[in-house]
Amino acid sequence: QVQLVESGGGLVQAGGSLRLSCAASGSIFSINTMGWYRQAPGKQRELVASITSGGITNYADSVKGRFTISRDNAKNTVYLQMNSLKPEDTAVYICNARLALVQAGPYNYWGQGTQVTVSS
């Protein structure tokens, strides 16, 4: 069984910073892409940022220059550093990992989500 456990969400004023973490655990053989999605009330889930096992990153236009995604492959952990936060960044942030188990996969796994609220 695989678990993705997120941490680091919270309430911050506009212009502030937060750092999200997501650790994958379980019978993991390898992890391909890891990423962060977000979903605001009444809106569709959208990709915020992703990173491959080789370190290639991809960002939504709305966060480019403000957010930085990174990962520690030895710890099966992905991070999202969020700077210059805006009220429109308020959402539940959800970790995603595409990973292979021993003799199975790859499959997509999702975390439970962590709330980020940015006050104006």
mmCIF file of C-alpha atoms in Angstrom:
data_model
loop_
_atom_site.group_PDB
_atom_site.id
_atom_site.type_symbol
_atom_site.label_atom_id
_atom_site.label_comp_id
_atom_site.label_asym_id
_atom_site.label_seq_id
_atom_site.Cartn_x
_atom_site.Cartn_y
_atom_site.Cartn_z
ATOM 1 C CA GLN A 1 0.000 0.000 0.000
ATOM 2 C CA VAL A 2 1.232 3.478 -0.850
ATOM 3 C CA GLN A 3 0.587 6.649 1.109
ATOM 4 C CA LEU A 4 1.238 10.263 0.215
ATOM 5 C CA VAL A 5 1.315 12.469 3.294
ATOM 6 C CA GLU A 6 1.272 16.231 2.867
ATOM 7 C CA SER A 7 2.219 18.908 5.362
ATOM 8 C CA GLY A 8 2.893 22.621 5.482
ATOM 9 C CA GLY A 9 -0.414 24.228 4.614
ATOM 10 C CA GLY A 10 -1.960 27.012 6.636
ATOM 11 C CA LEU A 11 -3.095 30.616 6.749
ATOM 12 C CA VAL A 12 -0.814 33.372 5.494
ATOM 13 C CA GLN A 13 -1.183 37.012 4.521
ATOM 14 C CA ALA A 14 -0.842 38.107 0.921
ATOM 15 C CA GLY A 15 2.812 38.453 0.017
ATOM 16 C CA GLY A 16 3.835 35.765 2.456
ATOM 17 C CA SER A 17 5.381 32.343 1.929
ATOM 18 C CA LEU A 18 4.614 28.720 2.692
ATOM 19 C CA ARG A 19 6.434 25.483 2.005
ATOM 20 C CA LEU A 20 4.519 22.304 1.323
ATOM 21 C CA SER A 21 5.968 18.821 1.672
ATOM 22 C CA CYS A 22 4.689 15.465 0.452
ATOM 23 C CA ALA A 23 6.304 12.193 1.439
ATOM 24 C CA ALA A 24 5.521 8.935 -0.337
ATOM 25 C CA SER A 25 5.819 5.683 1.558
ATOM 26 C CA GLY A 26 5.016 2.023 1.036
ATOM 27 C CA SER A 27 6.091 -0.706 -1.345
ATOM 28 C CA ILE A 28 7.517 1.680 -3.907
ATOM 29 C CA PHE A 29 9.872 0.500 -6.618
ATOM 30 C CA SER A 30 10.368 3.811 -8.378
ATOM 31 C CA ILE A 31 8.720 7.222 -8.663
ATOM 32 C CA ASN A 32 8.404 8.927 -12.001
ATOM 33 C CA THR A 33 6.717 12.317 -11.864
ATOM 34 C CA MET A 34 5.650 14.025 -8.652
ATOM 35 C CA GLY A 35 3.544 17.116 -8.571
ATOM 36 C CA TRP A 36 1.127 19.436 -6.861
ATOM 37 C CA TYR A 37 -2.412 20.184 -7.932
ATOM 38 C CA ARG A 38 -4.880 22.552 -6.337
ATOM 39 C CA GLN A 39 -8.622 22.855 -6.167
ATOM 40 C CA ALA A 40 -10.478 25.953 -5.069
ATOM 41 C CA PRO A 41 -14.181 25.882 -4.142
ATOM 42 C CA GLY A 42 -16.322 25.665 -7.251
ATOM 43 C CA LYS A 43 -13.340 25.233 -9.547
ATOM 44 C CA GLN A 44 -11.733 22.318 -11.306
ATOM 45 C CA ARG A 45 -8.555 20.731 -10.047
ATOM 46 C CA GLU A 46 -5.557 22.247 -11.804
ATOM 47 C CA LEU A 47 -1.891 21.396 -12.071
ATOM 48 C CA VAL A 48 0.323 23.785 -10.136
ATOM 49 C CA ALA A 49 3.741 22.244 -10.743
ATOM 50 C CA SER A 50 5.383 18.928 -11.497
ATOM 51 C CA ILE A 51 8.871 17.487 -11.486
ATOM 52 C CA THR A 52 10.274 14.359 -13.098
ATOM 53 C CA SER A 53 12.740 11.978 -11.509
ATOM 54 C CA GLY A 54 15.414 13.704 -13.579
ATOM 55 C CA GLY A 55 14.495 17.135 -12.271
ATOM 56 C CA ILE A 56 12.589 18.537 -15.239
ATOM 57 C CA THR A 57 9.971 20.964 -13.950
ATOM 58 C CA ASN A 58 6.700 22.285 -15.272
ATOM 59 C CA TYR A 59 4.651 25.153 -13.833
ATOM 60 C CA ALA A 60 1.251 26.667 -14.350
ATOM 61 C CA ASP A 61 1.557 30.144 -15.848
ATOM 62 C CA SER A 62 -0.166 31.630 -12.807
ATOM 63 C CA VAL A 63 2.629 30.538 -10.445
ATOM 64 C CA LYS A 64 5.733 30.911 -12.590
ATOM 65 C CA GLY A 65 8.341 33.045 -10.852
ATOM 66 C CA ARG A 66 6.632 32.662 -7.465
ATOM 67 C CA PHE A 67 6.548 28.904 -6.770
ATOM 68 C CA THR A 68 9.413 26.427 -6.896
ATOM 69 C CA ILE A 69 9.023 22.664 -6.937
ATOM 70 C CA SER A 70 11.828 20.355 -5.852
ATOM 71 C CA ARG A 71 12.239 16.770 -4.742
ATOM 72 C CA ASP A 72 14.493 14.558 -2.673
ATOM 73 C CA ASN A 73 14.569 11.203 -4.446
ATOM 74 C CA ALA A 74 16.282 9.484 -1.520
ATOM 75 C CA LYS A 75 13.372 10.473 0.727
ATOM 76 C CA ASN A 76 10.599 10.049 -1.877
ATOM 77 C CA THR A 77 9.566 13.584 -1.019
ATOM 78 C CA VAL A 78 8.447 16.522 -3.114
ATOM 79 C CA TYR A 79 8.362 20.132 -1.949
ATOM 80 C CA LEU A 80 6.573 23.246 -3.115
ATOM 81 C CA GLN A 81 8.027 26.564 -2.028
ATOM 82 C CA MET A 82 5.369 29.238 -2.473
ATOM 83 C CA ASN A 83 6.419 32.890 -2.329
ATOM 84 C CA SER A 84 4.555 36.131 -2.974
ATOM 85 C CA LEU A 85 1.295 34.384 -2.250
ATOM 86 C CA LYS A 86 -1.934 35.944 -3.508
ATOM 87 C CA PRO A 87 -5.518 35.485 -2.308
ATOM 88 C CA GLU A 88 -6.254 33.661 -5.569
ATOM 89 C CA ASP A 89 -3.770 30.976 -4.517
ATOM 90 C CA THR A 90 -6.223 29.911 -1.818
ATOM 91 C CA ALA A 91 -7.127 26.265 -2.403
ATOM 92 C CA VAL A 92 -6.632 22.723 -1.228
ATOM 93 C CA TYR A 93 -3.225 21.625 -2.493
ATOM 94 C CA ILE A 94 -3.014 17.964 -3.392
ATOM 95 C CA CYS A 95 0.116 15.923 -3.930
ATOM 96 C CA ASN A 96 0.345 13.514 -6.851
ATOM 97 C CA ALA A 97 2.883 10.831 -7.656
ATOM 98 C CA ARG A 98 3.141 8.501 -10.612
ATOM 99 C CA LEU A 99 5.006 5.527 -9.302
ATOM 100 C CA ALA A 100 5.735 1.875 -9.845
ATOM 101 C CA LEU A 101 5.359 -0.838 -7.261
ATOM 102 C CA VAL A 102 7.431 -4.000 -7.311
ATOM 103 C CA GLN A 103 6.212 -5.863 -10.439
ATOM 104 C CA ALA A 104 3.248 -3.512 -10.992
ATOM 105 C CA GLY A 105 2.474 -0.076 -12.300
ATOM 106 C CA PRO A 106 3.082 2.705 -12.838
ATOM 107 C CA TYR A 107 -0.009 4.095 -11.159
ATOM 108 C CA ASN A 108 -1.156 7.540 -10.091
ATOM 109 C CA TYR A 109 -1.527 8.150 -6.368
ATOM 110 C CA TRP A 110 -3.017 11.152 -4.603
ATOM 111 C CA GLY A 111 -2.609 12.647 -1.165
ATOM 112 C CA GLN A 112 -5.458 13.844 1.045
ATOM 113 C CA GLY A 113 -4.726 17.508 0.424
ATOM 114 C CA THR A 114 -3.647 20.403 2.596
ATOM 115 C CA GLN A 115 -5.472 23.715 2.867
ATOM 116 C CA VAL A 116 -3.678 26.913 1.894
ATOM 117 C CA THR A 117 -5.506 30.131 2.696
ATOM 118 C CA VAL A 118 -4.121 33.524 1.702
ATOM 119 C CA SER A 119 -5.767 36.550 3.282
ATOM 120 C CA SER A 120 -5.794 39.954 1.634
#
